[in-house]
CSV table of C-alpha atoms and ligand atoms in Angstrom, one decimal:
chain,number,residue,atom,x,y,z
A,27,UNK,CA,0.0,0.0,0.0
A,28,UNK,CA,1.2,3.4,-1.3
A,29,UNK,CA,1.9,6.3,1.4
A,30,UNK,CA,0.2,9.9,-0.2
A,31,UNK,CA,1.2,13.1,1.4
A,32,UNK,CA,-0.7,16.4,0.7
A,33,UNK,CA,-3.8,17.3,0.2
A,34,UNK,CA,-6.0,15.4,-2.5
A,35,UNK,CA,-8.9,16.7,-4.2
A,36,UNK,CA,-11.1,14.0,-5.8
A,37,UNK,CA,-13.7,15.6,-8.5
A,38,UNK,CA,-16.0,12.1,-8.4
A,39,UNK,CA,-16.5,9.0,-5.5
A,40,UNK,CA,-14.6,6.9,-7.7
A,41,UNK,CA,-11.4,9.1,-7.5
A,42,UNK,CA,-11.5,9.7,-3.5
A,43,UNK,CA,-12.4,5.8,-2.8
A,44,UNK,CA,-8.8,5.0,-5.1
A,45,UNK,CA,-7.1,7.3,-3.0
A,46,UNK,CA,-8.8,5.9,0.2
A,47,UNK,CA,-7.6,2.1,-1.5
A,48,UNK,CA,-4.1,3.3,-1.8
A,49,UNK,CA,-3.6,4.7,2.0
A,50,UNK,CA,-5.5,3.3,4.7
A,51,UNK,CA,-4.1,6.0,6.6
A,52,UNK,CA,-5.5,9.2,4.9
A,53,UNK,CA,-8.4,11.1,6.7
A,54,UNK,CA,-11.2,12.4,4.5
A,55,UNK,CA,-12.2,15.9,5.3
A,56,UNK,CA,-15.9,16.7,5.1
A,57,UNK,CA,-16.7,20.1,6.9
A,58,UNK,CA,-13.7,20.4,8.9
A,59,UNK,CA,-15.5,20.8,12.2
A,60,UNK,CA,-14.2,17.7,14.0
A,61,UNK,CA,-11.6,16.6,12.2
A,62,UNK,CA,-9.7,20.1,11.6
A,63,UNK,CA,-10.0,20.6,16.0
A,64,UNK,CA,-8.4,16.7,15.8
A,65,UNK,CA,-5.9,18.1,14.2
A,66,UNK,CA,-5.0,21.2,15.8
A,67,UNK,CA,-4.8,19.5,18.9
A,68,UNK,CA,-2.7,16.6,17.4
A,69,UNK,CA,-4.6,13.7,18.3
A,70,UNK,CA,-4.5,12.9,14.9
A,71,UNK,CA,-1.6,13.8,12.5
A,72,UNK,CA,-2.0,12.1,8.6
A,73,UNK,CA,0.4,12.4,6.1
A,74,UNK,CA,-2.8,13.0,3.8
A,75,UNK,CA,-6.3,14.5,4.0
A,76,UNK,CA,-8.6,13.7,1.3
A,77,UNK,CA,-11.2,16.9,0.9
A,78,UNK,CA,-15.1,15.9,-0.4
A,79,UNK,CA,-15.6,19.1,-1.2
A,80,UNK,CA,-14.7,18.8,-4.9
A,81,UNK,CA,-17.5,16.1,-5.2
A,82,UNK,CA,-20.8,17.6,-6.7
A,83,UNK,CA,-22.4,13.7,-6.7
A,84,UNK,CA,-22.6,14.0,-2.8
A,85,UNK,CA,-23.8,17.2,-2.6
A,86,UNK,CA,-27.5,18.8,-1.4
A,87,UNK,CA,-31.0,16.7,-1.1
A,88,UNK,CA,-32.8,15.1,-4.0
A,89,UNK,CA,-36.2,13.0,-4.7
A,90,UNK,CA,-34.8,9.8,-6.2
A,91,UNK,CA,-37.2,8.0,-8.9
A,92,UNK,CA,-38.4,5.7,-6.4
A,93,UNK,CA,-39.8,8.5,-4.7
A,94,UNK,CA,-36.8,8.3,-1.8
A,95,UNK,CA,-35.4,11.8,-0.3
A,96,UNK,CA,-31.5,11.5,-1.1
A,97,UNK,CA,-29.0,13.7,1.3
A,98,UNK,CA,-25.8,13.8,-0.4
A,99,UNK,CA,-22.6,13.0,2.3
A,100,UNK,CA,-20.9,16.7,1.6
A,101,UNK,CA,-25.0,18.4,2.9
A,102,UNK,CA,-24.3,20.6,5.8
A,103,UNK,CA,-26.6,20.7,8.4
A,104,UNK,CA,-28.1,24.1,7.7
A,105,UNK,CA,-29.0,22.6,4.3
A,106,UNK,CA,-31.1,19.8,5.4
A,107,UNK,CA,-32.7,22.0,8.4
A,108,UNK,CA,-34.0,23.9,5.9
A,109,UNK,CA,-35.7,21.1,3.5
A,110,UNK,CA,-38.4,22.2,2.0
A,111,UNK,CA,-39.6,18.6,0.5
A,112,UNK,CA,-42.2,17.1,2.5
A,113,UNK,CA,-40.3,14.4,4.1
A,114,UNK,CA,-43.5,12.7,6.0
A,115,UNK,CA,-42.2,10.8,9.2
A,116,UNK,CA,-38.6,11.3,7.8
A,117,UNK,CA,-39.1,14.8,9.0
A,118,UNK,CA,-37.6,13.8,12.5
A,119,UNK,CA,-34.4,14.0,10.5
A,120,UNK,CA,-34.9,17.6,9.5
A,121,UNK,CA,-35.9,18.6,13.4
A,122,UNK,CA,-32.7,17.0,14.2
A,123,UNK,CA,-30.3,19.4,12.1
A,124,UNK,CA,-31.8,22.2,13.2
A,125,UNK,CA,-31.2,21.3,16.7
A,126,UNK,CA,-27.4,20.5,15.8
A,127,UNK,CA,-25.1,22.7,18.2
A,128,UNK,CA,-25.1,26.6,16.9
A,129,UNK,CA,-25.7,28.4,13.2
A,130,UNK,CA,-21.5,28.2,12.7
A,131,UNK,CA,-21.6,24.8,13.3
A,132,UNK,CA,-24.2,24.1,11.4
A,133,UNK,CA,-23.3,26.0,8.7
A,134,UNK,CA,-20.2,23.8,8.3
A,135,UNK,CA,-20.6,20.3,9.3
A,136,UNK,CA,-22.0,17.6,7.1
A,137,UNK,CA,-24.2,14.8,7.5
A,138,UNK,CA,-21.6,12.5,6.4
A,139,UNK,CA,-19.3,13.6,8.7
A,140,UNK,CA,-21.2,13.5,11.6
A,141,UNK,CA,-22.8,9.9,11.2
A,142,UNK,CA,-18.9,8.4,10.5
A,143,UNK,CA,-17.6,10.4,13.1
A,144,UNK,CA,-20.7,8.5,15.4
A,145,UNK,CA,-20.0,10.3,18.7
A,146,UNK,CA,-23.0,8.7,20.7
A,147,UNK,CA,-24.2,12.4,21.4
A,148,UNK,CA,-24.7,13.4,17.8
A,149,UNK,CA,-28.7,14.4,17.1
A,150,UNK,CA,-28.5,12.6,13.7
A,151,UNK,CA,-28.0,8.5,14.5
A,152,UNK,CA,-31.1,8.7,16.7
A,153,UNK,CA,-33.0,10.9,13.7
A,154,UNK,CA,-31.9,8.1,10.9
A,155,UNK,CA,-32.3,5.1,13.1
A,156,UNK,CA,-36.4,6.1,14.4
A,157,UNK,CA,-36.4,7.2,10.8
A,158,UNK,CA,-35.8,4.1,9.2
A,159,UNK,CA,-33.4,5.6,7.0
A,160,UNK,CA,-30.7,4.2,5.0
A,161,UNK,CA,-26.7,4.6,4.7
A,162,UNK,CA,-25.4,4.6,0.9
A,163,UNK,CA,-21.1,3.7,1.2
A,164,UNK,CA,-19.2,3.2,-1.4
A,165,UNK,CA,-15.6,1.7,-2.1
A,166,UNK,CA,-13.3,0.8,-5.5
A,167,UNK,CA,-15.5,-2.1,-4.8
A,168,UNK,CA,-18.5,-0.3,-5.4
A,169,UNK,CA,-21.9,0.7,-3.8
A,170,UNK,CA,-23.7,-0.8,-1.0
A,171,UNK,CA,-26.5,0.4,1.2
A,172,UNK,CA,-26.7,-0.5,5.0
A,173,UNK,CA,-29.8,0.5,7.4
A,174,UNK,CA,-29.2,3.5,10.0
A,175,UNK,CA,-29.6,0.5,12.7
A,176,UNK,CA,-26.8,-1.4,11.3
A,177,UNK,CA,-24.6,1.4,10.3
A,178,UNK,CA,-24.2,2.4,14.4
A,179,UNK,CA,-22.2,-0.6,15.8
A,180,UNK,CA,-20.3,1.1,19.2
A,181,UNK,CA,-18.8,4.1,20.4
A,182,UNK,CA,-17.4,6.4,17.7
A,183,UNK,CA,-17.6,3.0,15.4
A,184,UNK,CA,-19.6,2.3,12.5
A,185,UNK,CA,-19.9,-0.4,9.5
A,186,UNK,CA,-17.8,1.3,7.8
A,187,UNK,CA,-14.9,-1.4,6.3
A,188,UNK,CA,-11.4,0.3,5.8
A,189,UNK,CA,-11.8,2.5,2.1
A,190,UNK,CA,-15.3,3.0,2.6
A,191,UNK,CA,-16.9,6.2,2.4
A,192,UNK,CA,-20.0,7.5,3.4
A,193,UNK,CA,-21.6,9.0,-0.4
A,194,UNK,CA,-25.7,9.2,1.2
A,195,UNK,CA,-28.2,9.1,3.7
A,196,UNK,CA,-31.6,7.7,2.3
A,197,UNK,CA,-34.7,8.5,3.5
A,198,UNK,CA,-37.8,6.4,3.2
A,199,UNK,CA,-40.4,7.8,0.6
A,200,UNK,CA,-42.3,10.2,1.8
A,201,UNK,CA,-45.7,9.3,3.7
A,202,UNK,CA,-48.8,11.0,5.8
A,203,UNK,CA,-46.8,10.5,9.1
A,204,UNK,CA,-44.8,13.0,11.2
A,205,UNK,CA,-41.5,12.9,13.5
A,206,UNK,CA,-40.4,15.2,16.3
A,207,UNK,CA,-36.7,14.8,17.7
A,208,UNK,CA,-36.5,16.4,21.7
A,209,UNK,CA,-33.0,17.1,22.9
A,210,UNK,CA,-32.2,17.6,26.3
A,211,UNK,CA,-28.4,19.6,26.6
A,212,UNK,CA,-27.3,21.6,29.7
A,213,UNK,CA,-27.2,24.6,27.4
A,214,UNK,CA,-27.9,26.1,23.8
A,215,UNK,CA,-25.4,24.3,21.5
A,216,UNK,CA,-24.1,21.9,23.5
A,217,UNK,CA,-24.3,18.0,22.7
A,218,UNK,CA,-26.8,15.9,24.0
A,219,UNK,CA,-27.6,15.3,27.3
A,220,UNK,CA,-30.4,12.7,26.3
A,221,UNK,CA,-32.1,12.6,23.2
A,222,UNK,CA,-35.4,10.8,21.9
A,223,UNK,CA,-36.1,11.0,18.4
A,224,UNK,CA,-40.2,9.7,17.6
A,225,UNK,CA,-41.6,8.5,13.9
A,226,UNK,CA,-45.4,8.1,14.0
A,227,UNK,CA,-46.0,6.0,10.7
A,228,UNK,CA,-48.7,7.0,8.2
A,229,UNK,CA,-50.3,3.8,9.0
A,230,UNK,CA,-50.0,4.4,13.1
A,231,UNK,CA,-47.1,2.4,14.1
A,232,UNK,CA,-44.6,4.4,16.3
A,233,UNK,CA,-41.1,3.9,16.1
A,234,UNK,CA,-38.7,5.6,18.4
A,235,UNK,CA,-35.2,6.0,19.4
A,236,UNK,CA,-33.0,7.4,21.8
A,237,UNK,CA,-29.7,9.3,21.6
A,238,UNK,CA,-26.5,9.6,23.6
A,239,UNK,CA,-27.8,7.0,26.2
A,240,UNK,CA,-25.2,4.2,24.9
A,241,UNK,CA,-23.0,3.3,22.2
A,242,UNK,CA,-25.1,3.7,19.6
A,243,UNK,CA,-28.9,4.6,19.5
A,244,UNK,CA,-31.4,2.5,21.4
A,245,UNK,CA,-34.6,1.2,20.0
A,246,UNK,CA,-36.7,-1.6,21.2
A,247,UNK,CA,-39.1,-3.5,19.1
A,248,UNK,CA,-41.1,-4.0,22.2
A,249,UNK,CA,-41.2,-0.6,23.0
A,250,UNK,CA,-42.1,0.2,19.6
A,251,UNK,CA,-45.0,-2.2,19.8
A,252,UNK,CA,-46.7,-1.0,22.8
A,253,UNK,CA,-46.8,2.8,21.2
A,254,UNK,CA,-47.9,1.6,18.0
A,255,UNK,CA,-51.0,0.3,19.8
A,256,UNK,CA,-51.4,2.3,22.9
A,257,UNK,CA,-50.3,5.8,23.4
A,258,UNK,CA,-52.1,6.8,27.3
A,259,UNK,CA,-49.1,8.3,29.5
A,260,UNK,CA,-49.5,5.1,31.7
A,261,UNK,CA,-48.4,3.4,28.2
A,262,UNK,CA,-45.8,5.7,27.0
A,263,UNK,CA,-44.5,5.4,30.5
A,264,UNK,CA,-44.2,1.6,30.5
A,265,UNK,CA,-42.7,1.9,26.8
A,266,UNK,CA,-40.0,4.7,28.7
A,267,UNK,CA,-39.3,1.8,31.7
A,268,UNK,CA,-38.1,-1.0,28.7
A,269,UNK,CA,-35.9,1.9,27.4
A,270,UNK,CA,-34.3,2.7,30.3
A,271,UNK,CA,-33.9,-1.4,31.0
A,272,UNK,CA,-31.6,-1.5,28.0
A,273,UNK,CA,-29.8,1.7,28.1
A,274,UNK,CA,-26.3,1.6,28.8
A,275,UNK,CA,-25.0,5.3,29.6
A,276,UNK,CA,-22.2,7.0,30.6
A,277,UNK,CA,-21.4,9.4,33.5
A,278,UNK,CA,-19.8,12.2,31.6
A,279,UNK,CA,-19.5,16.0,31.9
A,280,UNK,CA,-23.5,16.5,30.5
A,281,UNK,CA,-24.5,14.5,32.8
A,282,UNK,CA,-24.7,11.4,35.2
A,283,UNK,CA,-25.9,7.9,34.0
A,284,UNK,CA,-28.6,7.9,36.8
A,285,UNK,CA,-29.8,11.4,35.4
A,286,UNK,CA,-29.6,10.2,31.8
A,287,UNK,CA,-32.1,7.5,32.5
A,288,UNK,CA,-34.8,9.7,34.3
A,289,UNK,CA,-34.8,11.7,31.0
A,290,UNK,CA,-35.9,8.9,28.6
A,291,UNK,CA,-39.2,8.9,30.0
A,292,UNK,CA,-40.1,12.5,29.7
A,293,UNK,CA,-38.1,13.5,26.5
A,294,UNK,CA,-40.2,10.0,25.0
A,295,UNK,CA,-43.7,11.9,26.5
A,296,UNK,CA,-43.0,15.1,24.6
A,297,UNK,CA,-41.7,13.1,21.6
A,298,UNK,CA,-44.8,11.0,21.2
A,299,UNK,CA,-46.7,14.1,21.9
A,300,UNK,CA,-45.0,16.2,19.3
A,301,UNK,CA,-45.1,13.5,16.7
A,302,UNK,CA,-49.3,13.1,17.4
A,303,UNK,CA,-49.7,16.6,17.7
A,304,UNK,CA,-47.4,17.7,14.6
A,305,UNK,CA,-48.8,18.8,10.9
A,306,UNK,CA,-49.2,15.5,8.7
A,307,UNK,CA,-47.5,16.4,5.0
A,308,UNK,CA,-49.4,15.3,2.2
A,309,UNK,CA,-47.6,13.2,-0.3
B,5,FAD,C1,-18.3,23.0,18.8
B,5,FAD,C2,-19.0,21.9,18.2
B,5,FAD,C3,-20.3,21.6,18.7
B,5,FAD,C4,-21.0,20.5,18.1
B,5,FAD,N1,-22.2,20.2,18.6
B,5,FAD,C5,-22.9,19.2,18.0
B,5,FAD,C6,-24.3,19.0,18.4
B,5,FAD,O1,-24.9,19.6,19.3
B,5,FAD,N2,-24.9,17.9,17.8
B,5,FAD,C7,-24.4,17.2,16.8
B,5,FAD,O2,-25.0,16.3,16.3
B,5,FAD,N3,-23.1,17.5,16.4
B,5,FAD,C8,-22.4,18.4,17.0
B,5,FAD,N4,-21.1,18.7,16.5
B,5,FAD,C9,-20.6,17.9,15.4
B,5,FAD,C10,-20.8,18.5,14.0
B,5,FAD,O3,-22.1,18.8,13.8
B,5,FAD,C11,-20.3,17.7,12.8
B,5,FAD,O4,-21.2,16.7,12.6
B,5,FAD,C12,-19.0,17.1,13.0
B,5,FAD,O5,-18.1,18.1,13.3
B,5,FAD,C13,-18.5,16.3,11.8
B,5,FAD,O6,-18.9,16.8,10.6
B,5,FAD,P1,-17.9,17.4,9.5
B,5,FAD,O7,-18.6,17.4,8.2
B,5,FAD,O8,-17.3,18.6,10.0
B,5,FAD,O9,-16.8,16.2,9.4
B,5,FAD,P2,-15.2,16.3,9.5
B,5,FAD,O10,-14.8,17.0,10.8
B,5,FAD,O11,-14.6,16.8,8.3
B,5,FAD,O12,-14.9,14.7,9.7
B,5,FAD,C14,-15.3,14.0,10.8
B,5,FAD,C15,-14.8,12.6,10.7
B,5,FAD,O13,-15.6,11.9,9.7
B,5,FAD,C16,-14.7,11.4,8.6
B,5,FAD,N5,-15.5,11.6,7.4
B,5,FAD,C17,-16.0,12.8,6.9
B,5,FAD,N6,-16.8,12.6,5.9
B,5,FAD,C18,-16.8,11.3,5.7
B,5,FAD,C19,-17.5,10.5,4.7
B,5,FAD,N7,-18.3,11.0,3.8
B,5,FAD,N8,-17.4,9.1,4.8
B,5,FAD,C20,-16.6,8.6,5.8
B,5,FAD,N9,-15.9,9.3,6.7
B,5,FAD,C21,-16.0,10.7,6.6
B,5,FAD,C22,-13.5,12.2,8.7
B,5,FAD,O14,-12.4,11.6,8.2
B,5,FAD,C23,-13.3,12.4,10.2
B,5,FAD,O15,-12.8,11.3,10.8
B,5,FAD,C24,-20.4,19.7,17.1
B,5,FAD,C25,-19.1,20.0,16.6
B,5,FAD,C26,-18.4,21.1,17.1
B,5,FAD,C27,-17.1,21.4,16.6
């Protein structure tokens, strides 16, 4: 395997997966907003960054022919907080950008970037997973798609195989549903806390998920099943105790484990709330 030094500037996929073949070592640089504070603080140092922002194929949101809502890798997050498509339940993911940390960051991170970076705390993994959404990667190999659900395997680890790259995020095609995303953080623009992103189906099933209450973000079919057919608080509430059985958090600086789990219950109220009470689009 070939060394590259420098700074590369792929025009299409096809280039910047070569380069990724020839050094397993080279960083791709999406927004810059992680990876550039990485490297000012030299906890990383590559010989070569690849930069995505040549690539117009994985750039801004599109309706694919099968009706799908495409979100190119290189999107920043102010671009798909202000969608204007109707994105039906898949509208949880939209709720989630504009929720990301502050207008600068926004205006320079990516949705690529964040989902490979896959810091638990992020707002889009729960978003995608409760969304039902879809990861498009590609390699010199070629394309594959993975769900959100399988794309999330630990902390700060995804699917992605060495000289893989995140190209898309897929979202289902549009329906009458709705989705709400509630953060908890200790301030404006901070990460996390607790996050519980809700999908209310067009044809009444709920689907839910938390954020930044484990490795990667938690859904329960179970859980899933009892607010797809019940939705009283005393319901919602027994739905919040089977989430809290399986989460697995930290005690960090945003906020203790113990305090992380008496959040899921009342950020999954307001979620299922929000997603009941929010405006249905129209196909
Ligand atoms: C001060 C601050 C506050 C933040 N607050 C929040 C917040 O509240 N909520 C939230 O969700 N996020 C938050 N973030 C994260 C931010 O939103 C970005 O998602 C994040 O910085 C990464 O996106 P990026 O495009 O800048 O990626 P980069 O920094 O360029 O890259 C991040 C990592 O992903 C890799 N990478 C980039 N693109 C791809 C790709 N297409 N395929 C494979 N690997 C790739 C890079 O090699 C690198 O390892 C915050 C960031 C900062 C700096």
């Amino acid at each position: 395997m070939t060394t590259l030094q420098g700074l590369f500037r792929p025009k299409t996929v096809e280039e910047a997966a070569s380069l990724l073949a020839q050094d397993g070592e080279a960083k791709l640089l999406a927004g810059g907003a992680t990876l550039v504070a990485m490297l000012n603080a030299h906890v990383i140092e590559p010989a070569a960054l690849i930069s995505l922002a040549g690539i117009d194929e994985i750039k801004g949101i599109s309706v694919l022919d099968d009706g799908r809502v495409r979100i190119g890798a290189f999107t920043r997050h102010r671009e798909t907080a202000g969608c204007t498509l109707q994105l039906g339940h898949a509208a949880v993911v939209r709720h989630a950008a504009s929720q990301i940390a502050n207008a600068t960051v926004r205006n320079m991170g990516t949705i690529g970037g964040s989902i490979s970076f896959a810091d638990p705390g992020l707002d889009y993994p729960p978003a995608l997973v409760a969304a039902g959404a879809e990861i498009e990667i590609a390699s010199v190999q070629g394309r594959r798609t993975l769900g959100a659900a399988e794309f999330f395997v630990d902390w700060y680890l995804t699917a992605l195989e060495p000289g893989e790259l995140v190209t898309a995020v897929l979202l289902p095609r549009p329906d009458r549903g709705a989705g709400v995303y509630i953060k908890h953080a200790r301030v404006a623009g901070d990460y996390a806390t607790a996050s519980v992103a809700a999908c209310l189906l067009e044809d009444g099933r709920m689907r839910v998920a938390v954020g930044a209450c484990g490795p990667t973000p938690l859904a329960d079919a179970e859980a899933d099943a009892i607010l797809s057919g019940d939705r009283s608080d005393e319901a919602i509430a027994r739905a919040g105790r089977l989430l809290v059985q399986h989460a697995d958090p930290l005690d960090d600086v945003r906020g203790s484990a113990d305090y992380r789990c008496l959040l899921i219950p009342r950020l999954l109220l307001r979620a299922v709330r929000g997603a009941e009470a929010a405006p249905r689009s129209a196909e």
